[in-house]
Amino acid sequence: MDVLAHFLWINALFYKRKKAWLAGLFGILPDVVAFGPMLILYFFIDGVKFGKPDYIPGFVQALYNLSHSLVIFLGVIFGIYFLTKKFYWYLTGWGLHILMDIPTHARDFFPTHFLYPLSDVTFNGYSWGQKDFMVVNWLLLAVVYLMLLIRVRRKKIK
């Protein structure tokens, strides 16, 4: 799923919470960790270019596997809880990102190794990059946000 859609779905899910946007930010964290360094590198080498890059460095797949692993996510969540004795609910945005990516990534381009490093199992999902998926996803987001807007306005009227 694209980065903005991850943010919007997770933000909508937690819209009643005061810091829903923070869960949304943690919802884009896996892609920022995986692709951010490459984008910065490409920016300084080639400038701004759109479309699929000609070459993706190996470190990107390594970062993707780390940031898109439920094992790593749970290790971090439990580690933070063990150290602080607090549960930071907004960190669940990260886990939700992974759960969204499992069925929306095909094996031919960045399959989600959600049990990494314990297993290299992946699910051959329906690629989020397909035009029909993008249309349906963004229409559903528009409907969800329209419903949230109506709900919020009704509460203000009462």
Tab-separated table of C-alpha atoms in Angstrom:
chain	number	residue	atom	x	y	z
A	1	MET	CA	0.000	0.000	0.000
A	2	ASP	CA	1.265	3.491	-0.673
A	3	VAL	CA	2.629	5.547	2.205
A	4	LEU	CA	-0.139	8.162	2.292
A	5	ALA	CA	-2.851	5.486	2.275
A	6	HIS	CA	-1.167	3.764	5.234
A	7	PHE	CA	-1.255	7.032	7.163
A	8	LEU	CA	-4.889	7.745	6.281
A	9	TRP	CA	-6.223	4.255	7.099
A	10	ILE	CA	-4.473	4.143	10.459
A	11	ASN	CA	-5.446	7.724	11.290
A	12	ALA	CA	-9.085	6.874	10.474
A	13	LEU	CA	-8.968	3.758	12.628
A	14	PHE	CA	-7.843	5.773	15.653
A	15	TYR	CA	-9.756	8.976	14.855
A	16	LYS	CA	-11.359	9.092	18.318
A	17	ARG	CA	-7.987	9.191	20.051
A	18	LYS	CA	-6.349	12.525	20.770
A	19	LYS	CA	-3.129	11.658	18.970
A	20	ALA	CA	-4.455	9.581	16.069
A	21	TRP	CA	-1.975	11.338	13.794
A	22	LEU	CA	0.867	9.851	15.847
A	23	ALA	CA	-0.389	6.328	15.124
A	24	GLY	CA	-0.546	7.407	11.479
A	25	LEU	CA	3.091	8.492	11.613
A	26	PHE	CA	4.119	5.166	13.112
A	27	GLY	CA	2.032	3.634	10.343
A	28	ILE	CA	4.374	5.067	7.715
A	29	LEU	CA	7.536	4.353	9.717
A	30	PRO	CA	8.258	0.966	8.073
A	31	ASP	CA	8.359	2.520	4.591
A	32	VAL	CA	10.343	5.550	5.756
A	33	VAL	CA	12.933	3.234	7.335
A	34	ALA	CA	13.067	0.972	4.272
A	35	PHE	CA	12.978	3.499	1.437
A	36	GLY	CA	13.978	6.817	3.023
A	37	PRO	CA	17.749	6.245	2.840
A	38	MET	CA	17.490	5.203	-0.827
A	39	LEU	CA	15.382	8.246	-1.704
A	40	ILE	CA	17.870	10.557	-0.001
A	41	LEU	CA	20.764	8.833	-1.778
A	42	TYR	CA	19.038	9.057	-5.176
A	43	PHE	CA	18.118	12.689	-4.576
A	44	PHE	CA	21.756	13.670	-4.103
A	45	ILE	CA	22.999	11.506	-6.994
A	46	ASP	CA	20.294	11.952	-9.651
A	47	GLY	CA	17.966	14.644	-8.355
A	48	VAL	CA	14.202	14.148	-8.264
A	49	LYS	CA	12.911	11.393	-10.549
A	50	PHE	CA	9.517	9.725	-10.616
A	51	GLY	CA	8.645	6.131	-11.383
A	52	LYS	CA	10.257	2.824	-10.576
A	53	PRO	CA	14.024	3.200	-10.078
A	54	ASP	CA	16.436	1.393	-12.392
A	55	TYR	CA	18.329	-0.099	-9.464
A	56	ILE	CA	17.393	-0.772	-5.851
A	57	PRO	CA	20.390	-1.307	-3.536
A	58	GLY	CA	20.468	-4.513	-1.485
A	59	PHE	CA	20.372	-2.603	1.797
A	60	VAL	CA	16.828	-1.488	0.952
A	61	GLN	CA	15.538	-5.081	1.003
A	62	ALA	CA	17.374	-5.652	4.306
A	63	LEU	CA	15.790	-2.537	5.845
A	64	TYR	CA	12.418	-3.540	4.400
A	65	ASN	CA	12.648	-6.983	6.006
A	66	LEU	CA	13.558	-5.459	9.383
A	67	SER	CA	10.880	-2.763	9.339
A	68	HIS	CA	8.137	-5.044	7.960
A	69	SER	CA	8.583	-7.915	10.428
A	70	LEU	CA	5.934	-8.670	13.038
A	71	VAL	CA	8.673	-10.420	15.031
A	72	ILE	CA	10.794	-7.241	15.145
A	73	PHE	CA	7.706	-5.094	15.817
A	74	LEU	CA	6.610	-7.261	18.752
A	75	GLY	CA	10.171	-7.374	20.081
A	76	VAL	CA	10.315	-3.579	20.082
A	77	ILE	CA	6.831	-3.225	21.636
A	78	PHE	CA	7.615	-5.695	24.427
A	79	GLY	CA	11.101	-4.237	24.894
A	80	ILE	CA	9.683	-0.742	25.352
A	81	TYR	CA	7.023	-2.066	27.722
A	82	PHE	CA	9.623	-3.999	29.718
A	83	LEU	CA	11.803	-0.872	30.045
A	84	THR	CA	9.070	1.704	30.701
A	85	LYS	CA	6.155	-0.354	32.083
A	86	LYS	CA	3.955	1.653	29.687
A	87	PHE	CA	2.092	0.653	26.554
A	88	TYR	CA	2.297	3.302	23.864
A	89	TRP	CA	-0.842	2.555	21.829
A	90	TYR	CA	0.237	4.689	18.874
A	91	LEU	CA	3.107	2.280	18.157
A	92	THR	CA	0.446	-0.147	16.927
A	93	GLY	CA	0.371	1.909	13.721
A	94	TRP	CA	3.614	0.147	12.817
A	95	GLY	CA	2.078	-3.300	13.320
A	96	LEU	CA	-1.034	-2.346	11.372
A	97	HIS	CA	1.172	-1.221	8.480
A	98	ILE	CA	2.717	-4.694	8.346
A	99	LEU	CA	-0.695	-6.382	8.499
A	100	MET	CA	-1.899	-4.187	5.611
A	101	ASP	CA	1.169	-4.975	3.523
A	102	ILE	CA	0.932	-8.762	3.829
A	103	PRO	CA	-2.074	-9.112	1.456
A	104	THR	CA	-1.195	-6.079	-0.697
A	105	HIS	CA	2.288	-7.102	-1.831
A	106	ALA	CA	2.961	-9.690	-4.519
A	107	ARG	CA	6.041	-11.887	-4.302
A	108	ASP	CA	7.620	-10.311	-7.390
A	109	PHE	CA	8.217	-6.875	-5.805
A	110	PHE	CA	9.017	-6.408	-2.108
A	111	PRO	CA	7.129	-9.343	-0.640
A	112	THR	CA	6.498	-8.876	3.071
A	113	HIS	CA	8.625	-11.282	5.136
A	114	PHE	CA	6.394	-10.723	8.148
A	115	LEU	CA	8.081	-13.426	10.276
A	116	TYR	CA	11.642	-12.285	9.552
A	117	PRO	CA	14.208	-13.319	10.891
A	118	LEU	CA	12.486	-16.531	12.053
A	119	SER	CA	11.130	-17.433	8.624
A	120	ASP	CA	11.253	-16.195	5.055
A	121	VAL	CA	7.604	-17.070	4.439
A	122	THR	CA	5.632	-14.546	2.383
A	123	PHE	CA	2.094	-14.272	1.079
A	124	ASN	CA	1.611	-13.702	-2.633
A	125	GLY	CA	-0.911	-10.906	-2.303
A	126	TYR	CA	-2.584	-8.583	-4.765
A	127	SER	CA	-0.196	-5.746	-5.529
A	128	TRP	CA	-1.259	-2.356	-4.239
A	129	GLY	CA	0.368	-0.864	-7.345
A	130	GLN	CA	-2.349	-2.247	-9.633
A	131	LYS	CA	-4.607	0.482	-10.998
A	132	ASP	CA	-7.836	-1.228	-9.929
A	133	PHE	CA	-6.551	-1.675	-6.383
A	134	MET	CA	-5.524	1.986	-6.190
A	135	VAL	CA	-8.932	3.169	-7.432
A	136	VAL	CA	-10.869	1.003	-4.963
A	137	ASN	CA	-8.524	1.840	-2.074
A	138	TRP	CA	-8.765	5.596	-2.615
A	139	LEU	CA	-12.543	5.475	-3.149
A	140	LEU	CA	-12.905	3.580	0.136
A	141	LEU	CA	-10.679	6.124	1.884
A	142	ALA	CA	-12.845	8.938	0.499
A	143	VAL	CA	-16.010	7.204	1.764
A	144	VAL	CA	-14.491	6.553	5.204
A	145	TYR	CA	-13.312	10.150	5.605
A	146	LEU	CA	-16.672	11.486	4.390
A	147	MET	CA	-18.400	9.330	7.013
A	148	LEU	CA	-15.994	10.553	9.702
A	149	LEU	CA	-16.616	14.155	8.674
A	150	ILE	CA	-20.387	13.639	8.886
A	151	ARG	CA	-20.052	11.945	12.289
A	152	VAL	CA	-17.875	14.745	13.689
A	153	ARG	CA	-20.239	17.443	12.380
A	154	ARG	CA	-23.280	15.709	13.864
A	155	LYS	CA	-21.591	15.627	17.268
A	156	LYS	CA	-20.836	19.350	17.045
A	157	ILE	CA	-24.487	20.126	16.261
A	158	LYS	CA	-25.768	18.202	19.315
